[in-house]
Amino acid sequence: MSDYDAIVVGAGIAGLGVATQLQQAGKKTLLLEMYPKAGGRMQSYDLPGGYRVDIGLHMIEMGKKGYCHELGTRVGKEFEWAAFSVTLDLYEGGKWQDMQTFIQLTDEEKTSFIELMKGIAEMGEPDFKAWDSRSFDEWLDRNGLTGSLREVWENMSMIMTTIPDAREQSAGECLYIAREALIKGRAVLIAAYPRGGMWGVIGPLVDAFQEMGGELRLGARVEQVVFEGRKVAGVKVARRGSNPIAKEWRFVSTDLVTAPLVVLALPIWHLDKVLDFDRRYSPLPGWWLKRIEDIRGERTGLLGYIIATRRPLYERTVFMSALKSPRTGLPLQAFAPTAFDPGVAPPDRYLLVTDNVAEPWELEDKFNLARLMEQHWEDVKELYSFEDGEVEFAVPYYTTGCDGLARKPGLTGDFKPDVQAPSVDGLFFAGDTYLGRGLAIEGASRSAILCAERILG
């Protein structure tokens, strides 16, 4: 008899979402997380003085109209949302401008733009699939977009994909995101901020899982998925404090925890940490292993700052963007969390989160990363007109894989790995690198719903 009915590895939004749905359905579920707190790439931190910050720049596509909110509703939790952003401010010519000011259209151009929006709103999944292997740059060319209107679209598609070059962006995914926003919010890009930051989503999911009787183990590192033939048998978990040898030279001792069902809520670039990719020993088919190996390097990167100040640096409840920063030359994204929810900072204190979109290789060399951080800091001071003395603190951060599998042609829609492993029984996946359209957290939420539906039938 197994220890559990199901084991879920990874307590980010996808792992929490799947685990809670399985527990709700009556399956005795164990959720294992290697970090000392839940949240994955959505972790939040309470800092001295009354600040709450997230890992970098996070907003959630669609808010209460999206799959993230639906995930909470499915497990009995209603997330609270602060203000929504349904527009975009752009930096051009040394100043920030709202989109309406930036775009100057003739009556004829306005008519064409409206017709284009109507066409996107009427698109369906076959249309997105037809563009999944083609670039957004090609779609812009096909529709004759030029000038400031094209630049706005390129800013929005950069935000949708975290990829600077429209030639590298999947048109199918960009059009899907735009269609959802147009239908549900009458805008091309909708961003929302949960009250209390990302913990406003993660906290209620943790509560739901534990209230239903689920077991969450933090600081538990899974070393291997165990199979008996072609059936999942459980996982091996690193044993704590059992080996005094320095980590670099230590062979990890493990304990077996058994279950006939394992869900790996890990990004595909971490699968080789828990699955044996040696074709001689793996029960998984070679074609699937090769596919994962081929695409696991396809991710995007960010570097930036979480800045606390004694005066607001930006007060509009909008997302901000620039295609090219003055010094780094990289695209910029930013928003002011306290403009959306003043409760994430103490009274009379304000937060601004900024980032540059970068290729992972630009962040892997620590010296190049340091240069970019210095340049980005000077860029941010210029763009928001402040001096070092006005800053309470500035927390630097960087990440690769910030938005899951890169939204490039041939990597979106049905090209993404399925939520169910082929040729073996009992192995599933969830997260923003697996099947499920949508931007980052929204895609991870949809994947969690798809995974649970596939398991439960």
One Martini backbone bead per residue (centre of mass of N, CA, C, O) as a GRO file, in nm:
protein
  457
    1MET     BB    1   0.097   0.035   0.022
    2SER     BB    2   0.072   0.360  -0.008
    3ASP     BB    3   0.128   0.666   0.140
    4TYR     BB    4  -0.005   0.794  -0.121
    5ASP     BB    5  -0.196   0.906  -0.390
    6ALA     BB    6  -0.023   1.184  -0.407
    7ILE     BB    7   0.251   1.368  -0.564
    8VAL     BB    8   0.380   1.701  -0.535
    9VAL     BB    9   0.626   1.898  -0.712
   10GLY     BB   10   0.590   2.202  -0.618
   11ALA     BB   11   0.482   2.534  -0.462
   12GLY     BB   12   0.353   2.676  -0.674
   13ILE     BB   13   0.079   2.753  -0.843
   14ALA     BB   14   0.061   2.478  -0.987
   15GLY     BB   15   0.107   2.286  -0.748
   16LEU     BB   16  -0.115   2.397  -0.566
   17GLY     BB   17  -0.347   2.361  -0.765
   18VAL     BB   18  -0.330   2.054  -0.800
   19ALA     BB   19  -0.321   1.956  -0.505
   20THR     BB   20  -0.596   2.079  -0.422
   21GLN     BB   21  -0.773   1.928  -0.629
   22LEU     BB   22  -0.697   1.643  -0.533
   23GLN     BB   23  -0.784   1.674  -0.239
   24GLN     BB   24  -1.078   1.753  -0.306
   25ALA     BB   25  -1.118   1.458  -0.456
   26GLY     BB   26  -0.979   1.250  -0.220
   27LYS     BB   27  -0.671   1.274  -0.233
   28LYS     BB   28  -0.386   1.184  -0.083
   29THR     BB   29  -0.168   1.469  -0.042
   30LEU     BB   30   0.169   1.555  -0.132
   31LEU     BB   31   0.368   1.853  -0.079
   32LEU     BB   32   0.678   1.947  -0.230
   33GLU     BB   33   0.937   2.183  -0.107
   34MET     BB   34   1.263   2.312  -0.120
   35TYR     BB   35   1.173   2.555   0.008
   36PRO     BB   36   1.080   2.748   0.302
   37LYS     BB   37   0.862   2.842   0.081
   38ALA     BB   38   0.603   2.930  -0.090
   39GLY     BB   39   0.570   3.011  -0.473
   40GLY     BB   40   0.828   3.017  -0.614
   41ARG     BB   41   0.822   3.268  -0.857
   42MET     BB   42   0.597   3.393  -0.619
   43GLN     BB   43   0.749   3.499  -0.398
   44SER     BB   44   0.729   3.647  -0.073
   45TYR     BB   45   0.836   3.941   0.132
   46ASP     BB   46   0.885   4.046   0.464
   47LEU     BB   47   0.992   4.355   0.560
   48PRO     BB   48   1.115   4.581   0.735
   49GLY     BB   49   0.852   4.825   0.812
   50GLY     BB   50   0.610   4.699   0.603
   51TYR     BB   51   0.712   4.531   0.364
   52ARG     BB   52   0.608   4.392   0.039
   53VAL     BB   53   0.776   4.156  -0.168
   54ASP     BB   54   0.872   4.030  -0.470
   55ILE     BB   55   0.998   3.845  -0.730
   56GLY     BB   56   0.994   4.099  -0.874
   57LEU     BB   57   0.807   4.136  -1.166
   58HIS     BB   58   0.448   4.126  -1.086
   59MET     BB   59   0.178   4.038  -1.286
   60ILE     BB   60  -0.171   3.960  -1.380
   61GLU     BB   61  -0.339   3.830  -1.616
   62MET     BB   62  -0.686   3.943  -1.602
   63GLY     BB   63  -0.740   3.853  -1.323
   64LYS     BB   64  -1.075   3.795  -1.250
   65LYS     BB   65  -1.083   3.691  -1.577
   66GLY     BB   66  -0.900   3.446  -1.514
   67TYR     BB   67  -0.733   3.147  -1.433
   68CYS     BB   68  -0.634   3.226  -1.157
   69HIS     BB   69  -0.912   3.287  -1.036
   70GLU     BB   70  -1.041   3.014  -1.107
   71LEU     BB   71  -0.859   2.843  -0.930
   72GLY     BB   72  -0.960   2.958  -0.663
   73THR     BB   73  -1.263   2.894  -0.702
   74ARG     BB   74  -1.233   2.579  -0.722
   75VAL     BB   75  -1.109   2.591  -0.399
   76GLY     BB   76  -1.268   2.836  -0.237
   77LYS     BB   77  -1.113   3.104  -0.349
   78GLU     BB   78  -1.102   3.465  -0.325
   79PHE     BB   79  -0.940   3.690  -0.483
   80GLU     BB   80  -0.787   3.998  -0.429
   81TRP     BB   81  -0.812   4.305  -0.612
   82ALA     BB   82  -0.674   4.558  -0.727
   83ALA     BB   83  -0.585   4.745  -0.950
   84PHE     BB   84  -0.610   4.804  -1.294
   85SER     BB   85  -0.450   4.751  -1.615
   86VAL     BB   86  -0.552   4.888  -1.956
   87THR     BB   87  -0.270   5.016  -2.010
   88LEU     BB   88   0.012   5.213  -2.155
   89ASP     BB   89   0.328   5.337  -2.078
   90LEU     BB   90   0.563   5.542  -2.264
   91TYR     BB   91   0.903   5.588  -2.353
   92GLU     BB   92   0.959   5.913  -2.512
   93GLY     BB   93   1.155   6.178  -2.549
   94GLY     BB   94   1.210   6.196  -2.220
   95LYS     BB   95   0.911   6.067  -2.169
   96TRP     BB   96   0.602   5.999  -2.043
   97GLN     BB   97   0.331   5.821  -2.214
   98ASP     BB   98   0.040   5.771  -2.318
   99MET     BB   99  -0.106   5.595  -2.568
  100GLN     BB  100  -0.285   5.824  -2.682
  101THR     BB  101  -0.048   6.024  -2.724
  102PHE     BB  102   0.145   5.844  -2.893
  103ILE     BB  103  -0.101   5.795  -3.076
  104GLN     BB  104  -0.134   5.923  -3.412
  105LEU     BB  105  -0.439   5.920  -3.585
  106THR     BB  106  -0.615   5.884  -3.841
  107ASP     BB  107  -0.921   5.811  -3.945
  108GLU     BB  108  -0.829   5.574  -4.121
  109GLU     BB  109  -0.655   5.436  -3.902
  110LYS     BB  110  -0.879   5.394  -3.695
  111THR     BB  111  -1.052   5.209  -3.869
  112SER     BB  112  -0.835   4.989  -3.910
  113PHE     BB  113  -0.791   4.929  -3.610
  114ILE     BB  114  -1.076   4.837  -3.540
  115GLU     BB  115  -1.083   4.602  -3.744
  116LEU     BB  116  -0.845   4.451  -3.619
  117MET     BB  117  -0.974   4.403  -3.341
  118LYS     BB  118  -1.215   4.243  -3.442
  119GLY     BB  119  -1.050   4.013  -3.566
  120ILE     BB  120  -0.919   3.914  -3.304
  121ALA     BB  121  -1.186   3.865  -3.138
  122GLU     BB  122  -1.272   3.629  -3.363
  123MET     BB  123  -1.074   3.437  -3.283
  124GLY     BB  124  -0.942   3.105  -3.280
  125GLU     BB  125  -0.761   2.828  -3.230
  126PRO     BB  126  -0.691   2.780  -3.533
  127ASP     BB  127  -0.553   3.058  -3.565
  128PHE     BB  128  -0.329   3.022  -3.357
  129LYS     BB  129  -0.206   2.766  -3.476
  130ALA     BB  130  -0.127   2.902  -3.753
  131TRP     BB  131   0.080   3.108  -3.570
  132ASP     BB  132   0.280   2.940  -3.382
  133SER     BB  133   0.517   2.919  -3.629
  134ARG     BB  134   0.501   3.237  -3.626
  135SER     BB  135   0.568   3.564  -3.637
  136PHE     BB  136   0.486   3.882  -3.530
  137ASP     BB  137   0.627   4.033  -3.754
  138GLU     BB  138   0.464   3.901  -3.981
  139TRP     BB  139   0.189   4.002  -3.885
  140LEU     BB  140   0.249   4.304  -3.907
  141ASP     BB  141   0.310   4.298  -4.209
  142ARG     BB  142   0.038   4.174  -4.305
  143ASN     BB  143  -0.115   4.443  -4.160
  144GLY     BB  144   0.049   4.719  -4.211
  145LEU     BB  145   0.230   4.803  -3.967
  146THR     BB  146   0.329   5.133  -3.858
  147GLY     BB  147   0.502   5.319  -3.663
  148SER     BB  148   0.355   5.388  -3.364
  149LEU     BB  149   0.168   5.141  -3.378
  150ARG     BB  150   0.390   4.930  -3.400
  151GLU     BB  151   0.538   5.005  -3.136
  152VAL     BB  152   0.311   4.931  -2.948
  153TRP     BB  153   0.295   4.633  -3.031
  154GLU     BB  154   0.593   4.571  -2.955
  155ASN     BB  155   0.558   4.630  -2.657
  156MET     BB  156   0.330   4.427  -2.598
  157SER     BB  157   0.476   4.170  -2.706
  158MET     BB  158   0.710   4.189  -2.508
  159ILE     BB  159   0.534   4.153  -2.255
  160MET     BB  160   0.401   3.878  -2.345
  161THR     BB  161   0.716   3.733  -2.388
  162THR     BB  162   1.002   3.846  -2.306
  163ILE     BB  163   1.078   3.950  -2.608
  164PRO     BB  164   1.232   4.185  -2.803
  165ASP     BB  165   1.191   4.029  -3.080
  166ALA     BB  166   0.939   3.987  -3.312
  167ARG     BB  167   1.085   3.746  -3.468
  168GLU     BB  168   1.075   3.566  -3.176
  169GLN     BB  169   0.764   3.572  -3.175
  170SER     BB  170   0.460   3.435  -3.116
  171ALA     BB  171   0.171   3.498  -3.274
  172GLY     BB  172  -0.031   3.305  -3.141
  173GLU     BB  173   0.011   3.406  -2.847
  174CYS     BB  174  -0.040   3.708  -2.883
  175LEU     BB  175  -0.330   3.677  -2.999
  176TYR     BB  176  -0.452   3.535  -2.759
  177ILE     BB  177  -0.403   3.752  -2.545
  178ALA     BB  178  -0.557   3.973  -2.697
  179ARG     BB  179  -0.830   3.832  -2.719
  180GLU     BB  180  -0.890   3.799  -2.418
  181ALA     BB  181  -0.881   4.105  -2.352
  182LEU     BB  182  -1.103   4.197  -2.548
  183ILE     BB  183  -1.337   4.019  -2.441
  184LYS     BB  184  -1.296   4.073  -2.113
  185GLY     BB  185  -1.171   4.409  -2.134
  186ARG     BB  186  -1.140   4.600  -2.383
  187ALA     BB  187  -0.833   4.508  -2.440
  188VAL     BB  188  -0.501   4.406  -2.516
  189LEU     BB  189  -0.391   4.467  -2.210
  190ILE     BB  190  -0.409   4.297  -1.893
  191ALA     BB  191  -0.340   4.407  -1.558
  192ALA     BB  192  -0.286   4.265  -1.225
  193TYR     BB  193  -0.310   4.318  -0.859
  194PRO     BB  194  -0.284   4.168  -0.576
  195ARG     BB  195  -0.372   4.181  -0.267
  196GLY     BB  196  -0.056   4.159  -0.118
  197GLY     BB  197   0.040   4.044  -0.358
  198MET     BB  198   0.135   3.721  -0.429
  199TRP     BB  199   0.024   3.624  -0.150
  200GLY     BB  200  -0.279   3.671  -0.237
  201VAL     BB  201  -0.255   3.379  -0.380
  202ILE     BB  202  -0.077   3.174  -0.225
  203GLY     BB  203  -0.201   3.175   0.060
  204PRO     BB  204  -0.491   3.063  -0.010
  205LEU     BB  205  -0.383   2.795  -0.131
  206VAL     BB  206  -0.252   2.689   0.122
  207ASP     BB  207  -0.506   2.694   0.294
  208ALA     BB  208  -0.679   2.506   0.123
  209PHE     BB  209  -0.500   2.255   0.136
  210GLN     BB  210  -0.491   2.231   0.453
  211GLU     BB  211  -0.800   2.236   0.509
  212MET     BB  212  -0.830   1.954   0.337
  213GLY     BB  213  -0.556   1.779   0.445
  214GLY     BB  214  -0.300   1.858   0.333
  215GLU     BB  215   0.056   1.802   0.278
  216LEU     BB  216   0.320   2.030   0.368
  217ARG     BB  217   0.667   2.032   0.260
  218LEU     BB  218   0.933   2.207   0.359
  219GLY     BB  219   1.257   2.159   0.263
  220ALA     BB  220   1.197   1.939   0.022
  221ARG     BB  221   1.409   1.740  -0.171
  222VAL     BB  222   1.389   1.607  -0.479
  223GLU     BB  223   1.583   1.345  -0.650
  224GLN     BB  224   1.356   1.117  -0.742
  225VAL     BB  225   1.185   0.927  -0.963
  226VAL     BB  226   0.997   0.631  -0.917
  227PHE     BB  227   1.004   0.310  -1.077
  228GLU     BB  228   0.790   0.032  -1.193
  229GLY     BB  229   0.880   0.017  -1.471
  230ARG     BB  230   0.594   0.199  -1.612
  231LYS     BB  231   0.551   0.289  -1.306
  232VAL     BB  232   0.476   0.484  -1.061
  233ALA     BB  233   0.607   0.486  -0.701
  234GLY     BB  234   0.761   0.771  -0.648
  235VAL     BB  235   0.995   0.931  -0.418
  236LYS     BB  236   1.307   1.084  -0.350
  237VAL     BB  237   1.419   1.223  -0.041
  238ALA     BB  238   1.612   1.422   0.117
  239ARG     BB  239   1.814   1.381   0.383
  240ARG     BB  240   1.851   1.526   0.683
  241GLY     BB  241   2.155   1.548   0.844
  242SER     BB  242   2.331   1.273   0.722
  243ASN     BB  243   2.584   1.461   0.609
  244PRO     BB  244   2.898   1.624   0.681
  245ILE     BB  245   2.970   1.676   0.403
  246ALA     BB  246   3.027   1.876   0.174
  247LYS     BB  247   2.815   1.947  -0.079
  248GLU     BB  248   3.018   1.911  -0.327
  249TRP     BB  249   3.087   1.587  -0.201
  250ARG     BB  250   2.799   1.483  -0.173
  251PHE     BB  251   2.599   1.206  -0.113
  252VAL     BB  252   2.269   1.162  -0.127
  253SER     BB  253   2.039   1.088   0.102
  254THR     BB  254   1.734   0.886   0.110
  255ASP     BB  255   1.371   0.882   0.097
  256LEU     BB  256   1.090   0.691   0.051
  257VAL     BB  257   0.793   0.793  -0.128
  258THR     BB  258   0.471   0.672  -0.191
  259ALA     BB  259   0.305   0.667  -0.524
  260PRO     BB  260   0.096   0.639  -0.823
  261LEU     BB  261   0.126   0.968  -0.822
  262VAL     BB  262   0.303   1.223  -1.017
  263VAL     BB  263   0.371   1.578  -0.992
  264LEU     BB  264   0.559   1.806  -1.195
  265ALA     BB  265   0.610   2.146  -1.077
  266LEU     BB  266   0.836   2.196  -1.310
  267PRO     BB  267   1.057   2.304  -1.502
  268ILE     BB  268   1.212   2.162  -1.770
  269TRP     BB  269   1.511   2.245  -1.664
  270HIS     BB  270   1.456   2.038  -1.394
  271LEU     BB  271   1.401   1.736  -1.476
  272ASP     BB  272   1.706   1.620  -1.455
  273LYS     BB  273   1.690   1.616  -1.128
  274VAL     BB  274   1.442   1.367  -1.130
  275LEU     BB  275   1.517   1.252  -1.417
  276ASP     BB  276   1.626   1.001  -1.618
  277PHE     BB  277   1.805   1.059  -1.938
  278ASP     BB  278   1.895   0.773  -1.977
  279ARG     BB  279   1.806   0.555  -2.222
  280ARG     BB  280   1.889   0.282  -2.071
  281TYR     BB  281   1.686   0.357  -1.799
  282SER     BB  282   1.449   0.495  -1.906
  283PRO     BB  283   1.090   0.477  -1.942
  284LEU     BB  284   1.115   0.696  -2.134
  285PRO     BB  285   1.103   0.812  -2.434
  286GLY     BB  286   1.339   0.932  -2.649
  287TRP     BB  287   1.178   1.157  -2.796
  288TRP     BB  288   1.105   1.311  -2.533
  289LEU     BB  289   1.384   1.362  -2.418
  290LYS     BB  290   1.483   1.519  -2.667
  291ARG     BB  291   1.280   1.747  -2.657
  292ILE     BB  292   1.360   1.858  -2.382
  293GLU     BB  293   1.658   1.909  -2.451
  294ASP     BB  294   1.601   2.111  -2.691
  295ILE     BB  295   1.405   2.332  -2.507
  296ARG     BB  296   1.523   2.405  -2.211
  297GLY     BB  297   1.683   2.677  -2.318
  298GLU     BB  298   1.398   2.821  -2.367
  299ARG     BB  299   1.444   3.136  -2.233
  300THR     BB  300   1.412   3.412  -2.014
  301GLY     BB  301   1.518   3.745  -1.897
  302LEU     BB  302   1.595   3.931  -1.586
  303LEU     BB  303   1.664   4.270  -1.462
  304GLY     BB  304   1.658   4.450  -1.135
  305TYR     BB  305   1.441   4.657  -0.917
  306ILE     BB  306   1.352   4.721  -0.575
  307ILE     BB  307   1.198   5.031  -0.483
  308ALA     BB  308   1.232   5.253  -0.206
  309THR     BB  309   1.047   5.553  -0.114
  310ARG     BB  310   0.944   5.893   0.000
  311ARG     BB  311   0.830   5.909  -0.295
  312PRO     BB  312   0.654   5.905  -0.569
  313LEU     BB  313   0.755   5.796  -0.898
  314TYR     BB  314   0.461   5.664  -0.958
  315GLU     BB  315   0.084   5.699  -0.985
  316ARG     BB  316   0.001   5.516  -1.203
  317THR     BB  317  -0.219   5.242  -1.304
  318VAL     BB  318   0.043   5.110  -1.475
  319PHE     BB  319   0.220   4.998  -1.732
  320MET     BB  320   0.568   5.003  -1.828
  321SER     BB  321   0.755   5.106  -2.135
  322ALA     BB  322   1.060   5.024  -2.330
  323LEU     BB  323   1.250   4.925  -2.602
  324LYS     BB  324   1.494   5.133  -2.500
  325SER     BB  325   1.752   5.184  -2.308
  326PRO     BB  326   2.000   5.410  -2.277
  327ARG     BB  327   2.239   5.199  -2.171
  328THR     BB  328   2.162   4.892  -2.219
  329GLY     BB  329   1.947   4.861  -2.472
  330LEU     BB  330   1.700   4.751  -2.323
  331PRO     BB  331   1.413   4.654  -2.234
  332LEU     BB  332   1.143   4.801  -2.044
  333GLN     BB  333   0.996   4.744  -1.717
  334ALA     BB  334   0.710   4.870  -1.512
  335PHE     BB  335   0.590   4.928  -1.166
  336ALA     BB  336   0.366   5.048  -0.897
  337PRO     BB  337   0.247   4.887  -0.632
  338THR     BB  338   0.135   5.138  -0.457
  339ALA     BB  339  -0.073   5.228  -0.673
  340PHE     BB  340  -0.247   4.966  -0.625
  341ASP     BB  341  -0.118   4.889  -0.316
  342PRO     BB  342  -0.041   5.055  -0.027
  343GLY     BB  343  -0.006   4.793   0.173
  344VAL     BB  344   0.309   4.718   0.067
  345ALA     BB  345   0.357   4.977   0.247
  346PRO     BB  346   0.424   5.213   0.438
  347PRO     BB  347   0.359   5.507   0.530
  348ASP     BB  348   0.504   5.720   0.303
  349ARG     BB  349   0.568   5.477   0.109
  350TYR     BB  350   0.737   5.344  -0.194
  351LEU     BB  351   0.699   5.143  -0.494
  352LEU     BB  352   0.938   5.017  -0.743
  353VAL     BB  353   0.942   4.814  -1.043
  354THR     BB  354   1.216   4.690  -1.239
  355ASP     BB  355   1.321   4.603  -1.587
  356ASN     BB  356   1.519   4.400  -1.797
  357VAL     BB  357   1.527   4.249  -2.099
  358ALA     BB  358   1.697   3.928  -2.140
  359GLU     BB  359   1.928   3.715  -2.216
  360PRO     BB  360   2.059   3.458  -2.045
  361TRP     BB  361   2.362   3.501  -2.137
  362GLU     BB  362   2.375   3.797  -2.010
  363LEU     BB  363   2.352   3.665  -1.696
  364GLU     BB  364   2.581   3.437  -1.656
  365ASP     BB  365   2.782   3.665  -1.634
  366LYS     BB  366   2.875   3.841  -1.357
  367PHE     BB  367   3.007   4.090  -1.495
  368ASN     BB  368   2.782   4.161  -1.692
  369LEU     BB  369   2.562   4.185  -1.481
  370ALA     BB  370   2.691   4.420  -1.324
  371ARG     BB  371   2.686   4.620  -1.556
  372LEU     BB  372   2.380   4.616  -1.603
  373MET     BB  373   2.298   4.708  -1.322
  374GLU     BB  374   2.435   4.984  -1.331
  375GLN     BB  375   2.292   5.088  -1.586
  376HIS     BB  376   2.001   5.052  -1.489
  377TRP     BB  377   2.015   5.246  -1.251
  378GLU     BB  378   2.069   5.498  -1.424
  379ASP     BB  379   1.816   5.475  -1.594
  380VAL     BB  380   1.606   5.494  -1.366
  381LYS     BB  381   1.688   5.773  -1.263
  382GLU     BB  382   1.618   5.913  -1.529
  383LEU     BB  383   1.316   5.815  -1.577
  384TYR     BB  384   1.236   5.908  -1.247
  385SER     BB  385   1.379   6.145  -1.108
  386PHE     BB  386   1.626   6.051  -0.902
  387GLU     BB  387   1.810   5.999  -0.605
  388ASP     BB  388   1.985   5.816  -0.384
  389GLY     BB  389   1.877   5.980  -0.122
  390GLU     BB  390   1.560   5.880  -0.176
  391VAL     BB  391   1.643   5.592  -0.085
  392GLU     BB  392   1.578   5.326   0.117
  393PHE     BB  393   1.577   5.087  -0.106
  394ALA     BB  394   1.760   4.840  -0.326
  395VAL     BB  395   1.664   4.544  -0.486
  396PRO     BB  396   1.830   4.313  -0.648
  397TYR     BB  397   1.758   4.123  -0.957
  398TYR     BB  398   1.742   3.791  -1.114
  399THR     BB  399   1.635   3.595  -1.412
  400THR     BB  400   1.563   3.273  -1.544
  401GLY     BB  401   1.252   3.181  -1.648
  402CYS     BB  402   1.018   3.388  -1.574
  403ASP     BB  403   0.800   3.278  -1.828
  404GLY     BB  404   0.906   3.021  -1.910
  405LEU     BB  405   0.853   2.918  -2.201
  406ALA     BB  406   0.935   3.043  -2.477
  407ARG     BB  407   0.748   3.263  -2.702
  408LYS     BB  408   0.806   3.096  -2.972
  409PRO     BB  409   0.826   2.968  -3.256
  410GLY     BB  410   0.735   2.633  -3.187
  411LEU     BB  411   0.648   2.687  -2.842
  412THR     BB  412   0.336   2.689  -2.874
  413GLY     BB  413   0.077   2.540  -2.770
  414ASP     BB  414   0.110   2.218  -2.898
  415PHE     BB  415   0.433   2.242  -2.866
  416LYS     BB  416   0.399   2.189  -2.588
  417PRO     BB  417   0.422   2.005  -2.333
  418ASP     BB  418   0.253   1.784  -2.188
  419VAL     BB  419   0.082   1.691  -1.880
  420GLN     BB  420   0.152   1.400  -1.995
  421ALA     BB  421   0.325   1.127  -1.992
  422PRO     BB  422   0.469   0.906  -2.198
  423SER     BB  423   0.451   0.548  -2.156
  424VAL     BB  424   0.342   0.613  -1.863
  425ASP     BB  425   0.229   0.570  -1.530
  426GLY     BB  426   0.163   0.862  -1.320
  427LEU     BB  427   0.282   1.108  -1.501
  428PHE     BB  428   0.297   1.462  -1.441
  429PHE     BB  429   0.234   1.814  -1.539
  430ALA     BB  430   0.307   2.163  -1.426
  431GLY     BB  431   0.305   2.480  -1.592
  432ASP     BB  432   0.467   2.729  -1.801
  433THR     BB  433   0.609   2.471  -1.978
  434TYR     BB  434   0.323   2.376  -2.046
  435LEU     BB  435   0.028   2.316  -2.124
  436GLY     BB  436  -0.089   2.646  -2.175
  437ARG     BB  437  -0.213   2.936  -2.213
  438GLY     BB  438  -0.042   3.229  -2.139
  439LEU     BB  439   0.085   3.458  -1.903
  440ALA     BB  440   0.258   3.288  -1.698
  441ILE     BB  441   0.053   3.266  -1.443
  442GLU     BB  442  -0.180   3.203  -1.633
  443GLY     BB  443  -0.050   2.951  -1.763
  444ALA     BB  444  -0.009   2.793  -1.496
  445SER     BB  445  -0.307   2.781  -1.417
  446ARG     BB  446  -0.410   2.633  -1.666
  447SER     BB  447  -0.229   2.385  -1.631
  448ALA     BB  448  -0.348   2.297  -1.358
  449ILE     BB  449  -0.630   2.243  -1.469
  450LEU     BB  450  -0.556   2.039  -1.691
  451CYS     BB  451  -0.416   1.833  -1.509
  452ALA     BB  452  -0.653   1.767  -1.319
  453GLU     BB  453  -0.848   1.680  -1.544
  454ARG     BB  454  -0.677   1.446  -1.649
  455ILE     BB  455  -0.674   1.282  -1.384
  456LEU     BB  456  -0.997   1.296  -1.305
  457GLY     BB  457  -1.189   1.324  -1.581
   0.00000   0.00000   0.00000
